[in-house]
Backbone as numpy.savetxt, mean C-alpha at the origin, in Angstrom:
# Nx Ny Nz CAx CAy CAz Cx Cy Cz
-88.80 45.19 97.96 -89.33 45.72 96.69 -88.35 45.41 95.62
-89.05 44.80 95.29 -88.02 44.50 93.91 -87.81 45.28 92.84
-86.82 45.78 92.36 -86.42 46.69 91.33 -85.56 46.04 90.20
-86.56 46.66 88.98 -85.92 45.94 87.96 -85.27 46.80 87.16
-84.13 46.37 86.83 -83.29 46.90 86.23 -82.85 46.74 84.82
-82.90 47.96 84.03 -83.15 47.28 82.73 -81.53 46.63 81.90
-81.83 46.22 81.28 -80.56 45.68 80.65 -79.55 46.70 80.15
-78.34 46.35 80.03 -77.61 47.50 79.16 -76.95 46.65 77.94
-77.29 47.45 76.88 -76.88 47.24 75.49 -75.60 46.63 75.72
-75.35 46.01 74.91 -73.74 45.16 74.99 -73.11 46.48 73.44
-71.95 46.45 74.10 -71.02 47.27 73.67 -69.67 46.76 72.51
-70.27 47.22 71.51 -69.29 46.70 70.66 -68.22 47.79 70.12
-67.19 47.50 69.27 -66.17 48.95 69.14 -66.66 49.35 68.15
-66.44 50.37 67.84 -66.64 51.39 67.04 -65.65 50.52 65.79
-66.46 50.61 64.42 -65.46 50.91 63.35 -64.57 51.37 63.07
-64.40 52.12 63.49 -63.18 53.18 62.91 -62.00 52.83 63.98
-62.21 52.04 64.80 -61.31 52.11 65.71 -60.15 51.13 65.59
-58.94 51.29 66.30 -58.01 50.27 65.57 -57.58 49.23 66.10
-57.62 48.16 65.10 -57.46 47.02 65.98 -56.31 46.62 67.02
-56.50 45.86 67.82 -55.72 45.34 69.41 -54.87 44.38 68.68
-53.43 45.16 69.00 -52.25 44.39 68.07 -52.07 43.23 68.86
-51.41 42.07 68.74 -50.82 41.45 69.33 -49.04 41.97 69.61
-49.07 41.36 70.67 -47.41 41.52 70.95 -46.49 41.57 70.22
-45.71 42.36 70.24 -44.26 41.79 69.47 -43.75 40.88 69.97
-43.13 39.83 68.86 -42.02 38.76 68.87 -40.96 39.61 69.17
-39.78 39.16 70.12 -38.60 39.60 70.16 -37.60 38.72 68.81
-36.41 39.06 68.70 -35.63 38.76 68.13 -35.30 37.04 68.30
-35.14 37.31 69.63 -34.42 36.05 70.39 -35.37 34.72 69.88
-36.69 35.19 70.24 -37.41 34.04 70.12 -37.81 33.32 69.21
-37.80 34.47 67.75 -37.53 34.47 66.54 -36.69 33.24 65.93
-35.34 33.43 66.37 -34.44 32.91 66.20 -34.45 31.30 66.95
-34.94 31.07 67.91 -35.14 29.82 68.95 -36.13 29.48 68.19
-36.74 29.76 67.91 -37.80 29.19 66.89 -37.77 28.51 65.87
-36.81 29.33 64.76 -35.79 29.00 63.46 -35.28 28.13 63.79
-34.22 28.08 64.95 -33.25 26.69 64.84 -34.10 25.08 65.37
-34.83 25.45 66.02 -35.83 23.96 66.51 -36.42 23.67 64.96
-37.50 24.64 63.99 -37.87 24.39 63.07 -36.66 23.50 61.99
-35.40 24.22 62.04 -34.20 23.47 61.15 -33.65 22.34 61.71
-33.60 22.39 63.07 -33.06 21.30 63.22 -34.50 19.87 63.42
-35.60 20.35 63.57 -36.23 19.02 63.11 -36.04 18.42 61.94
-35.96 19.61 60.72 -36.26 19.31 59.92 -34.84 18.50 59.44
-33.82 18.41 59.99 -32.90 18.17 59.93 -32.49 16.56 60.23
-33.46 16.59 61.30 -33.85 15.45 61.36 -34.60 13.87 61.11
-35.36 15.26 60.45 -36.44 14.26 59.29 -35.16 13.74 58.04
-34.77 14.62 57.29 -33.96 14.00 56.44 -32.60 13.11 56.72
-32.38 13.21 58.09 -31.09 12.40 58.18 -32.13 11.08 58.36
-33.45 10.86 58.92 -33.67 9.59 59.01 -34.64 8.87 57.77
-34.07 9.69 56.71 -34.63 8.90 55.71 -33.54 9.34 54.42
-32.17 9.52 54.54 -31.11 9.48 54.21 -30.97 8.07 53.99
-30.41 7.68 53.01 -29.61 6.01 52.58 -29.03 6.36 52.90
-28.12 6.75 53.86 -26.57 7.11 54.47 -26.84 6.27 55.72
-28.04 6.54 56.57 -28.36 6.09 57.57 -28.86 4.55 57.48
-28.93 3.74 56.28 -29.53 2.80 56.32 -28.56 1.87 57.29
-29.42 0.71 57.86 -28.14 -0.07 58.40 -27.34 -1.24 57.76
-28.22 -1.23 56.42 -27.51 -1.89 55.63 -26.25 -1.47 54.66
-26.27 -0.26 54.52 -25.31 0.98 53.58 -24.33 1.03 54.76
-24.34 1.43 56.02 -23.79 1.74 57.12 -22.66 0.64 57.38
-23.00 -0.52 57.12 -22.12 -1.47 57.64 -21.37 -2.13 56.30
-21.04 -1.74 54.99 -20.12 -0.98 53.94 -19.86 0.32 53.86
-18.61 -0.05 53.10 -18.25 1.05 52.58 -18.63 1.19 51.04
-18.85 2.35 50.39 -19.13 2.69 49.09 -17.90 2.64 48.39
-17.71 1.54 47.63 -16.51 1.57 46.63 -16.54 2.65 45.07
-15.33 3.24 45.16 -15.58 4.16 43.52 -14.73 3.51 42.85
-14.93 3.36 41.33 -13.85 2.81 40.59 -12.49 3.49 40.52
-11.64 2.75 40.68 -10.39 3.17 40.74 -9.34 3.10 39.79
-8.70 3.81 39.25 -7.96 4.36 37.84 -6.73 3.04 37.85
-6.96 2.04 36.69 -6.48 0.58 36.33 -4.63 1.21 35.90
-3.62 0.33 36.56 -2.79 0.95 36.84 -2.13 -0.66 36.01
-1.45 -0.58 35.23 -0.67 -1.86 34.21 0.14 -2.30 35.70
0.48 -3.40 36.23 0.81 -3.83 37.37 1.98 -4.97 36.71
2.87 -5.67 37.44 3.68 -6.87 37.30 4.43 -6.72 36.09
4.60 -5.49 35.23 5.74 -5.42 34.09 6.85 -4.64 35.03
7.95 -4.94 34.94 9.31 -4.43 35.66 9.81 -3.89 34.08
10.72 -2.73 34.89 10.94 -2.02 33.95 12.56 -2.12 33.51
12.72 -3.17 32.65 13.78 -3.98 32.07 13.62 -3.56 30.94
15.19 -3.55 29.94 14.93 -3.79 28.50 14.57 -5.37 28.26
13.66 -5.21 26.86 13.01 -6.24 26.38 13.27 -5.92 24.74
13.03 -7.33 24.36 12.79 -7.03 22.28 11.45 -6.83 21.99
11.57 -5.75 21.11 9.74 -5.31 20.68 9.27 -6.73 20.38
7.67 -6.46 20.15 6.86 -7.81 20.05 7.06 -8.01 18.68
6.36 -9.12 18.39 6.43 -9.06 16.52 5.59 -7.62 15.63
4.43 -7.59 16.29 3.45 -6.56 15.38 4.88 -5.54 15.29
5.50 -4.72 16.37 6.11 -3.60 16.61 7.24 -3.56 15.93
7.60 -4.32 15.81 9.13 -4.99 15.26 8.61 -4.63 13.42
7.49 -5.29 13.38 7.34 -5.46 11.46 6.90 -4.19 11.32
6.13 -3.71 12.36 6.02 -2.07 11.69 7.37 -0.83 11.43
8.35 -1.28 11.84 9.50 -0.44 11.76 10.29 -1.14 10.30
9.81 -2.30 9.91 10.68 -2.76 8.77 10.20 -2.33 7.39
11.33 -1.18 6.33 10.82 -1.19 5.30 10.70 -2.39 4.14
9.92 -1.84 3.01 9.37 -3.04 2.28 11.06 -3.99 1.59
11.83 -3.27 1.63 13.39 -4.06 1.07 13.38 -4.85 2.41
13.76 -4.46 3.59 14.19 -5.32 4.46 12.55 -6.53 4.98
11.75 -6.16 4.68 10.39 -7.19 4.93 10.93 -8.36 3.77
11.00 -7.86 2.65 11.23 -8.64 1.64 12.43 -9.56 2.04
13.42 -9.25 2.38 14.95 -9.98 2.83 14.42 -11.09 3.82
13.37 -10.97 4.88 13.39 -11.51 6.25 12.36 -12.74 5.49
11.54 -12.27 5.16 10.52 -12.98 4.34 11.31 -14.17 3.50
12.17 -13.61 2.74 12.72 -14.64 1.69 13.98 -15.55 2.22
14.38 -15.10 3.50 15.20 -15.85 4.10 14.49 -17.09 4.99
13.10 -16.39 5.43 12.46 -17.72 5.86 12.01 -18.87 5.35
11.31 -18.36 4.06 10.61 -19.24 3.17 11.84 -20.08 2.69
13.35 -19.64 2.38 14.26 -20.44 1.83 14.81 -22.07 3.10
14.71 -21.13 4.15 14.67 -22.16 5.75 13.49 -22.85 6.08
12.55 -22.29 5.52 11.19 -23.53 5.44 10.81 -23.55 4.52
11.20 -24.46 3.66 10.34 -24.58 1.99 9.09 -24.96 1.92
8.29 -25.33 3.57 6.78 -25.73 3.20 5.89 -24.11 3.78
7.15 -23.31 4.76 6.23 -21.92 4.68 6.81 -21.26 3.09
7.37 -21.47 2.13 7.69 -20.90 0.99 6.62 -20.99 0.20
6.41 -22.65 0.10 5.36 -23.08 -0.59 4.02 -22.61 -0.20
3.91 -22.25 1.07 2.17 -21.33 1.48 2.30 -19.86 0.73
3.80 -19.58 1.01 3.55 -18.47 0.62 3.24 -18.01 -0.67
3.72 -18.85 -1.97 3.89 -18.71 -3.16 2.59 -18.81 -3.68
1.80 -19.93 -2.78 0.30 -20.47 -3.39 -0.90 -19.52 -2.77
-0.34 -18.69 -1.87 -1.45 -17.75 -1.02 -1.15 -16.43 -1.89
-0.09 -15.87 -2.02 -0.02 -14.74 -2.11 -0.85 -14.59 -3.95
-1.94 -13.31 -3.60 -2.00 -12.99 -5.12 -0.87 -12.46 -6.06
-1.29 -13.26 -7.70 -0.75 -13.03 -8.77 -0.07 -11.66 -9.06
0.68 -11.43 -9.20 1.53 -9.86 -9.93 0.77 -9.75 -11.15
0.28 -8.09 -11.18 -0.52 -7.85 -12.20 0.71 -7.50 -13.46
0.43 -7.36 -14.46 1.41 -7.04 -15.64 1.98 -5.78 -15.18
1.41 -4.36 -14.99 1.97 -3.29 -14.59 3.17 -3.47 -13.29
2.75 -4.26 -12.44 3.73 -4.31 -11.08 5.09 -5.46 -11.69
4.75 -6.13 -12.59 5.92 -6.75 -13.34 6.84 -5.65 -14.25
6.34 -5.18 -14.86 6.87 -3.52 -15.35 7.61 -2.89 -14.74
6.88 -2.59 -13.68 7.53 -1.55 -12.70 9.08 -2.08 -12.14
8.35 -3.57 -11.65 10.15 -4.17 -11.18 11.18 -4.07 -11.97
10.90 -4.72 -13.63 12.05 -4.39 -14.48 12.38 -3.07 -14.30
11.56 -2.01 -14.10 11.80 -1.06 -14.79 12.71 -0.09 -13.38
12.66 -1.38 -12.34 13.80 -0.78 -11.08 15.08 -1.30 -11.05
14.94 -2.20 -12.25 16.54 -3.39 -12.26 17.06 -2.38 -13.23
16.54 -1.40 -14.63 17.01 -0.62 -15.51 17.33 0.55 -14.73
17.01 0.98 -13.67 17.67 2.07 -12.99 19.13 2.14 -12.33
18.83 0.70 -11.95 20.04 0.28 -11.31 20.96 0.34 -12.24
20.58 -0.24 -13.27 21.95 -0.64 -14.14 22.25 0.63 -15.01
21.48 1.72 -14.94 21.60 2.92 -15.27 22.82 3.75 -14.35
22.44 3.42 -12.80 23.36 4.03 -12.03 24.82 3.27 -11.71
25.08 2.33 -12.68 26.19 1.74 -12.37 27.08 2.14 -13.64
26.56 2.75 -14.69 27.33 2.63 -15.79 28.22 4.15 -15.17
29.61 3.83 -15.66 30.76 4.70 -15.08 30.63 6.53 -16.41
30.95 7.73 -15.31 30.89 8.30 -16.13 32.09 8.74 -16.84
32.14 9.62 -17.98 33.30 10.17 -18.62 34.07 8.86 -19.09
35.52 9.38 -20.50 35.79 8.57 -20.80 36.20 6.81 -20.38
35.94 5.88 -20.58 36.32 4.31 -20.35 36.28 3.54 -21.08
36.95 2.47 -21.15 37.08 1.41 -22.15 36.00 0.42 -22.30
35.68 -0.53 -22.97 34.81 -1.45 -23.14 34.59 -2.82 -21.68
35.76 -2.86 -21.70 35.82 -3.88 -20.78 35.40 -3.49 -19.44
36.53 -2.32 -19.07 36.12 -1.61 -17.53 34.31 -0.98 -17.60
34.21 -0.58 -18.56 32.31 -0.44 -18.48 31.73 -1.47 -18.27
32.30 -2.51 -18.89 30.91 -4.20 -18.66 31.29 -4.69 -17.11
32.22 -4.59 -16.56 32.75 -5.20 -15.43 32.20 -4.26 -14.66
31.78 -3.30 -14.92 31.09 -1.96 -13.84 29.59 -2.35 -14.15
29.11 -2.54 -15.06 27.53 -3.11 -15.23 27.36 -4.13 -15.11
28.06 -5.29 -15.23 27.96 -6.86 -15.12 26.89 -7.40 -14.68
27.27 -7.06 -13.15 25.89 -7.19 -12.00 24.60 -6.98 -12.33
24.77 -6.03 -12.40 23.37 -5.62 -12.43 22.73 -5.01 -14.00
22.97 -6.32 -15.03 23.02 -6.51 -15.90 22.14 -7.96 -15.99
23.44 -8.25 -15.50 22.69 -10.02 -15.23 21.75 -10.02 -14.68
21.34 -9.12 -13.32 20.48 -9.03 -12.89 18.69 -8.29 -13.54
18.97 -7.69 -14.45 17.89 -7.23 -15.13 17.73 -8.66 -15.90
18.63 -9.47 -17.14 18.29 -10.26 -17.67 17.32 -11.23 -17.00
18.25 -11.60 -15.77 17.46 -12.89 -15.16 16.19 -12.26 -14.60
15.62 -10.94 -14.16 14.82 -10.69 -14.01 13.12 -11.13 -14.89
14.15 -10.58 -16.15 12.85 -10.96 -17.16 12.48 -12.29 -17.59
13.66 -13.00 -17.62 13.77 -14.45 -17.91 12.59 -15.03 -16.61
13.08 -14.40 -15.44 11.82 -15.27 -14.15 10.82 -14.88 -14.55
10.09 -13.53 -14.86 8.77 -13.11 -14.88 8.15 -13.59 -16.44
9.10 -13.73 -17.10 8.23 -13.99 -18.61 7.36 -15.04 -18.84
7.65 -16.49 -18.15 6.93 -17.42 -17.92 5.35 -17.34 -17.30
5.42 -16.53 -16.19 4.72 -16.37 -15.54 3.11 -15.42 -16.57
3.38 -15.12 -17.65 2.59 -14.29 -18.41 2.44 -15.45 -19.67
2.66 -17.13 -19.23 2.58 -17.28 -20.52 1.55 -18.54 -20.64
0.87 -18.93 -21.55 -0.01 -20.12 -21.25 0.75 -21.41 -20.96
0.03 -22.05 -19.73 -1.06 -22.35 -19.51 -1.34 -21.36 -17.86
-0.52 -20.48 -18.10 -0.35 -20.22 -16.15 -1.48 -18.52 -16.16
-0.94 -17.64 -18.02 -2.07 -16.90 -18.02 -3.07 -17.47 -19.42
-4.30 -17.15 -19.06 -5.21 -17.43 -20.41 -5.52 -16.31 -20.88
-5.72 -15.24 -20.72 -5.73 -14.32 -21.61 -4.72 -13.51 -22.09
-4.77 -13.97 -23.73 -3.73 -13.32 -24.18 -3.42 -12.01 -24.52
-4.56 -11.00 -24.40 -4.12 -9.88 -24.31 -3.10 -9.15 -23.34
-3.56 -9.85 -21.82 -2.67 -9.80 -20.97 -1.35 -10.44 -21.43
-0.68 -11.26 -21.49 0.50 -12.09 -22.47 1.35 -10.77 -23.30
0.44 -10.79 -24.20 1.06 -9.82 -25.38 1.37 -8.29 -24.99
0.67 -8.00 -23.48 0.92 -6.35 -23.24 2.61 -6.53 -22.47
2.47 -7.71 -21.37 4.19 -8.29 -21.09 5.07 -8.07 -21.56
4.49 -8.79 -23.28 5.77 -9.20 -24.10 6.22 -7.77 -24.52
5.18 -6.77 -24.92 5.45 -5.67 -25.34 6.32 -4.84 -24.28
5.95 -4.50 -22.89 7.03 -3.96 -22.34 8.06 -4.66 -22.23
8.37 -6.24 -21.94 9.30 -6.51 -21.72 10.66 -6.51 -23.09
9.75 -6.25 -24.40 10.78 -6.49 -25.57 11.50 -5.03 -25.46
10.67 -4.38 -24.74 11.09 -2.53 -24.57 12.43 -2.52 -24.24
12.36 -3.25 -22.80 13.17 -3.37 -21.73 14.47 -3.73 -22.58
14.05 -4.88 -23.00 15.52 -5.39 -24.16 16.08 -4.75 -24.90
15.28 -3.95 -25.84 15.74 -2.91 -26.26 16.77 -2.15 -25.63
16.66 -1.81 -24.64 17.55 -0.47 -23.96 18.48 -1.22 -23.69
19.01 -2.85 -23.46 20.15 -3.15 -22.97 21.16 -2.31 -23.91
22.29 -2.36 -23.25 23.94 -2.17 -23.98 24.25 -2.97 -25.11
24.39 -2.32 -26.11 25.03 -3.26 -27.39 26.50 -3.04 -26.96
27.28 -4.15 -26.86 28.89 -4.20 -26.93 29.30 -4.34 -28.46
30.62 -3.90 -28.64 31.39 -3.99 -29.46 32.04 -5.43 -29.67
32.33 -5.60 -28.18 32.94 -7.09 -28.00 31.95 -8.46 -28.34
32.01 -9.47 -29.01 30.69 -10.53 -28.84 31.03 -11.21 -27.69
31.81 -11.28 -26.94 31.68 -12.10 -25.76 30.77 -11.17 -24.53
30.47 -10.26 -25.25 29.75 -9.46 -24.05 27.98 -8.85 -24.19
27.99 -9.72 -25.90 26.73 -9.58 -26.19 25.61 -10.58 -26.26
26.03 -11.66 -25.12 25.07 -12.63 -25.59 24.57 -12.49 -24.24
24.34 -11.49 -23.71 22.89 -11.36 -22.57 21.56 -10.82 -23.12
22.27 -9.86 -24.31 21.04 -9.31 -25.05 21.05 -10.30 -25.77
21.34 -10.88 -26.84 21.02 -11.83 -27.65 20.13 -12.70 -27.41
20.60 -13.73 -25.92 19.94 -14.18 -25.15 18.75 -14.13 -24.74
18.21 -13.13 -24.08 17.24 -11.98 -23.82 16.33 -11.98 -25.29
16.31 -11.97 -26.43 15.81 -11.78 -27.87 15.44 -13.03 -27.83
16.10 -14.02 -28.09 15.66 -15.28 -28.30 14.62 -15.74 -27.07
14.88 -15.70 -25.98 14.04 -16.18 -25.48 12.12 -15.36 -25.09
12.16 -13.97 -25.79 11.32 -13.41 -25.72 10.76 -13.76 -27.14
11.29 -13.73 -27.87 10.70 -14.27 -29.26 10.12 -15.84 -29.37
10.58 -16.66 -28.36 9.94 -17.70 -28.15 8.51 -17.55 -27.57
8.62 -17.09 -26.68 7.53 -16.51 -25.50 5.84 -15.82 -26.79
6.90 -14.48 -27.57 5.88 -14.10 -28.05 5.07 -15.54 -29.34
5.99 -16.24 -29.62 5.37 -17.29 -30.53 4.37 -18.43 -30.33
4.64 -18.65 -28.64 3.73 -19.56 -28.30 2.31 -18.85 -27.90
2.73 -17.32 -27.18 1.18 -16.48 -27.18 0.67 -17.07 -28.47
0.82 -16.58 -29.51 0.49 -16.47 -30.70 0.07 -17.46 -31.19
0.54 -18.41 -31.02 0.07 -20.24 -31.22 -1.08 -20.21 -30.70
-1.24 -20.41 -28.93 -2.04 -20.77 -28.27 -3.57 -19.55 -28.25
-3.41 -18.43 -28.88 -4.37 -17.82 -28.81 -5.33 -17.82 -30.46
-4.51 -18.80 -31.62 -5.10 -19.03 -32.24 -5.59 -20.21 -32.18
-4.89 -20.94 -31.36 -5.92 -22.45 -31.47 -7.07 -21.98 -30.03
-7.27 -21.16 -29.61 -7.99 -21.16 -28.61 -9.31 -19.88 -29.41
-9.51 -20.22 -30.50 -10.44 -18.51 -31.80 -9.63 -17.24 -30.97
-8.59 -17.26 -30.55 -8.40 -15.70 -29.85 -7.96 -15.18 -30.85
-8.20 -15.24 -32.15 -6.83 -14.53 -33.07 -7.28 -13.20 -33.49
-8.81 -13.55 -33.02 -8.85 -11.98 -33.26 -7.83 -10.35 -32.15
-8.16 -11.17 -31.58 -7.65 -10.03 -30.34 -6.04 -9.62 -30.96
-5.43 -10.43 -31.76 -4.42 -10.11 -32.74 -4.28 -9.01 -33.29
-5.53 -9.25 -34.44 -5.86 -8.10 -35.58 -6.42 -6.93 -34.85
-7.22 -6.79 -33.85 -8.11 -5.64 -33.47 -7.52 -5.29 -32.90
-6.20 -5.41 -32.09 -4.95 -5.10 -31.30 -4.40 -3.95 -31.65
-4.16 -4.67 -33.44 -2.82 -4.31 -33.92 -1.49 -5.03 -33.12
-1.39 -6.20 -33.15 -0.26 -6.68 -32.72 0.46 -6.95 -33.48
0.17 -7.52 -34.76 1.14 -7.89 -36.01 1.84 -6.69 -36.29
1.48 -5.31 -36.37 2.25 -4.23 -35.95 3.31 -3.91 -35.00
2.79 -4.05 -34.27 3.78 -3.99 -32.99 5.07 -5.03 -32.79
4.53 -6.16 -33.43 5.72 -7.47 -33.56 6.72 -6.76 -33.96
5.89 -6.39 -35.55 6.63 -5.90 -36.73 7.68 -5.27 -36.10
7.47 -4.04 -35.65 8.50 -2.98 -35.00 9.21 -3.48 -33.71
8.99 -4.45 -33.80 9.97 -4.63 -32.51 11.01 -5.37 -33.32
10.55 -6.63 -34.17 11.44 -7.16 -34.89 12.16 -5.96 -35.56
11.79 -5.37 -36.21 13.09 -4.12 -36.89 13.72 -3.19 -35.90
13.45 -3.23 -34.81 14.24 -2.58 -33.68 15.27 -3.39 -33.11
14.66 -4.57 -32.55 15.90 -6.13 -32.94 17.20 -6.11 -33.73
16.83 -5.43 -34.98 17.78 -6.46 -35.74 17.47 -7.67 -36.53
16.14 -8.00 -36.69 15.50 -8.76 -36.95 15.48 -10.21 -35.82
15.65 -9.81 -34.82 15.90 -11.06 -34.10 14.81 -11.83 -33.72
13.37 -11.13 -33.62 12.23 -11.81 -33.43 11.84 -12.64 -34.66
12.73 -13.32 -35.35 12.09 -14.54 -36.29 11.44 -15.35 -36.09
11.43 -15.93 -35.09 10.48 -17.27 -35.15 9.04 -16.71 -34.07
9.01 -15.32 -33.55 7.63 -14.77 -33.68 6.76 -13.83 -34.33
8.26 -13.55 -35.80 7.17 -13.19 -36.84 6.59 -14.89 -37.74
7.43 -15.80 -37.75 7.14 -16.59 -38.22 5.40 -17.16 -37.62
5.43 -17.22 -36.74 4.25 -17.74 -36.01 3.21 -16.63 -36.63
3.29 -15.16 -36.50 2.25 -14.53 -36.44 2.50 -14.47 -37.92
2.71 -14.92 -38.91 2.82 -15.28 -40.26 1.48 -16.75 -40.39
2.09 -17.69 -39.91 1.32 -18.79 -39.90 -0.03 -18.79 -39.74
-0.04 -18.53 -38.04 -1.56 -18.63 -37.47 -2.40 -17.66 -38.04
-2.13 -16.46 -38.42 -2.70 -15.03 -38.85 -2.88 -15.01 -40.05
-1.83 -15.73 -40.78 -2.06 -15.36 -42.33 -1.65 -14.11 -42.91
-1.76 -12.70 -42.55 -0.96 -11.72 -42.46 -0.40 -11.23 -41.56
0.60 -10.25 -41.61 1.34 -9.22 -41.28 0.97 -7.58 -41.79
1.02 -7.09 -40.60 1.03 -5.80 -40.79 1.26 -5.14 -41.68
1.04 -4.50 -43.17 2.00 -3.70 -43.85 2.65 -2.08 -43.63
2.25 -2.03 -42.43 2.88 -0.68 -41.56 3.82 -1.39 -40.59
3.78 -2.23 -40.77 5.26 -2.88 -39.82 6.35 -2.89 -40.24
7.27 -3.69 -39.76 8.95 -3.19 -40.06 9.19 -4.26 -41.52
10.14 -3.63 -41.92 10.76 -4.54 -43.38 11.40 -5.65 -43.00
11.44 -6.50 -43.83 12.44 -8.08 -43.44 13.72 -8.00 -43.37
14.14 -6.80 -43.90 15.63 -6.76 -44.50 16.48 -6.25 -42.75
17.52 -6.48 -42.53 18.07 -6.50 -41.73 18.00 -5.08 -40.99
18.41 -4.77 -40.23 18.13 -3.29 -39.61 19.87 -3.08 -39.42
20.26 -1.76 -38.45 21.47 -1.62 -38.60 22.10 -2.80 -37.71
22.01 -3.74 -36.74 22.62 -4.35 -35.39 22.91 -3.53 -34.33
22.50 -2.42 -34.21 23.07 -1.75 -33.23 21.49 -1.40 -32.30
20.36 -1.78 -32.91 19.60 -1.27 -31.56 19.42 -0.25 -32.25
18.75 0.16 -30.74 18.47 1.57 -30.43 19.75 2.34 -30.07
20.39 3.02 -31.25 21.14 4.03 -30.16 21.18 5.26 -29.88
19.85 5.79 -29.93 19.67 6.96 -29.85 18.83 6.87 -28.00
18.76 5.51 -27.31 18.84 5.40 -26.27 19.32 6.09 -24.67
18.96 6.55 -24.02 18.97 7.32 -22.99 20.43 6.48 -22.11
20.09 4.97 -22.10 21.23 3.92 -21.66 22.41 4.44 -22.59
22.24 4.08 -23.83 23.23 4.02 -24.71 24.16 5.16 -24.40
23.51 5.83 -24.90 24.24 7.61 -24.72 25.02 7.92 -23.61
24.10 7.70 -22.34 25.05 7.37 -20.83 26.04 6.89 -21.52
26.40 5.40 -21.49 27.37 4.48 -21.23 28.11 4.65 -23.10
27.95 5.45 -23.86 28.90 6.06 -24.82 29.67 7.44 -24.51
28.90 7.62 -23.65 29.35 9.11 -23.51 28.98 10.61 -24.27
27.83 10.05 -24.72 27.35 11.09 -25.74 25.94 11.61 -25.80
25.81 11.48 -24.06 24.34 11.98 -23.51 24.42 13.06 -23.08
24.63 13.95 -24.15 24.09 15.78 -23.82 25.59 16.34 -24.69
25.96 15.33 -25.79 27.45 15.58 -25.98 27.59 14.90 -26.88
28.05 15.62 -28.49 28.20 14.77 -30.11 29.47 13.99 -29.60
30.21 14.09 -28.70 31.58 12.90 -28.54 31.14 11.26 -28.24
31.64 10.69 -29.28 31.14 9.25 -28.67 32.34 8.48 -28.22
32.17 7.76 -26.88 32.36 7.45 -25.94 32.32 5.98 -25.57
33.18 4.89 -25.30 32.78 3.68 -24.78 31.94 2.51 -26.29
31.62 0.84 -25.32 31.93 0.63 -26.30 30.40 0.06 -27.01
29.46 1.15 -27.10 28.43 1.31 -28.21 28.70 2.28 -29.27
């Protein structure tokens, strides 16, 4: 007899019920786990490392290496040229310079034709370092005529010939403009001015000298800037003025370049100096003078101005 049996409902859990944990991980395994995971991964990057290449592998990686001056021994030596000229002041450049050019007259000659022109002011200035000198040579307190010129001599002569070299150099055909010319002549007649008047005439023909040949100088300006229409630059100057007063500061010694600026000009200044002779003595109310009289800061006169 067959008996049938009925089915039984399939059994599911209840909601509320709580879910079937899985196991705990231990520690250990945790950890065995971690290091296989790191060290694959460890692996992955070493084999795709350029460290590992086998071409990197079989060099070495060079780094630049700090350049070390090699094969100089450490001997005294003479500085080079640059090092050497940078320690030389402009007096001793000047000495080395002019001793060469005198030992090679064809490096003299480069040098003379290369180097630019001296402007009128830097011609100034030089006289006006030869008048210091000869300022610091004049002796102080009472002295005689003679022992004063033999104490300035030098550097006496040396201011004269100074001006005598540079005066040319300001004069046509070498400058063409004569304003430039005539500003020269004007400091340089200054310069003359301040020399020493002696008592003695054997001791006055450096200034004398000095007069005449600047009065030449100013006559040919004066020529050549009227045959060239410059004559205005004369009148609008005021140079026929300025002659003027230099000639009466002279002594009248600039004659034959008032004569010129008589000629070419046609007038003269009438605020300029008189024809009539002046005292011969200059300037002696002079800063030189007074030094070398003895009567600079002091009514005693002194020596032989």
């Amino acid at each position: 007899m067959n008996v049938l049996l009925s089915p039984q409902p399939p059994l599911f859990p209840h909601q509320h019920e709580t879910a079937r944990r899985s196991p705990p991980r231990t520690m250990s395994s945790y950890n065995m786990t971690s290091k296989k995971r790191k060290a694959d991964e460890d692996g992955d990057e070493m084999s795709v490392s350029p460290s590992n290449s086998p071409a990197i592998s079989q060099r070495q990686l060079s780094r630049p290496s700090k350049k070390v001056r090699q094969g100089i021994d450490m001997v005294g030596r003479p500085l080079p040229l640059p090092r050497l000229l940078e320690t030389l002041d402009t007096t001793q450049l000047r000495t080395v310079l002019q001793t060469i050019c005198e030992r090679h007259p064809d490096i003299g000659h480069e040098v003379a034709t290369g180097a630019p022109r001296p402007s009128v002011t830097a011609a100034l200035d030089v006289l006006g370092e030869y008048q210091e000198r000869l300022r610091a040579a004049v002796p102080f307190g009472h002295s005689s005529s003679d022992y004063t010129y033999f104490r300035v001599k030098q550097p006496l002569a040396a201011l004269v010939d100074a001006i005598s070299d540079f005066t040319p150099q300001y004069l046509p055909p070498i400058e063409n403009q004569p304003n430039l010319s005539l500003q020269y002549l004007d400091g340089a007649t200054k310069v003359i001015h301040d020399l020493p008047n002696w008592e003695s005439l054997q001791y006055r023909h450096h200034k004398n000298n000095a007069y005449d040949e600047i009065s030449r100088a100013w006559a040919l300006v004066i020529t050549e800037a009227s045959k060239r229409k410059a004559g205005f630059v004369l009148h609008t100057g005021g140079w026929d003025q300025i002659l003027a007063r230099h000639h009466q500061q002279s002594g009248n010694r600039l004659e034959q370049a008032m004569q010129a600026m008589a000629t070419e000009t046609g007038w003269i200044g009438t605020n300029g100096a008189p024809s009539t002779p002046a005292s011969g003595s200059g300037d002696q109310n002079s800063i030189l003078n007074q030094l070398i009289n003895g009567t600079y800061g002091s009514p005693v006169r002194v020596g032989p101005w």
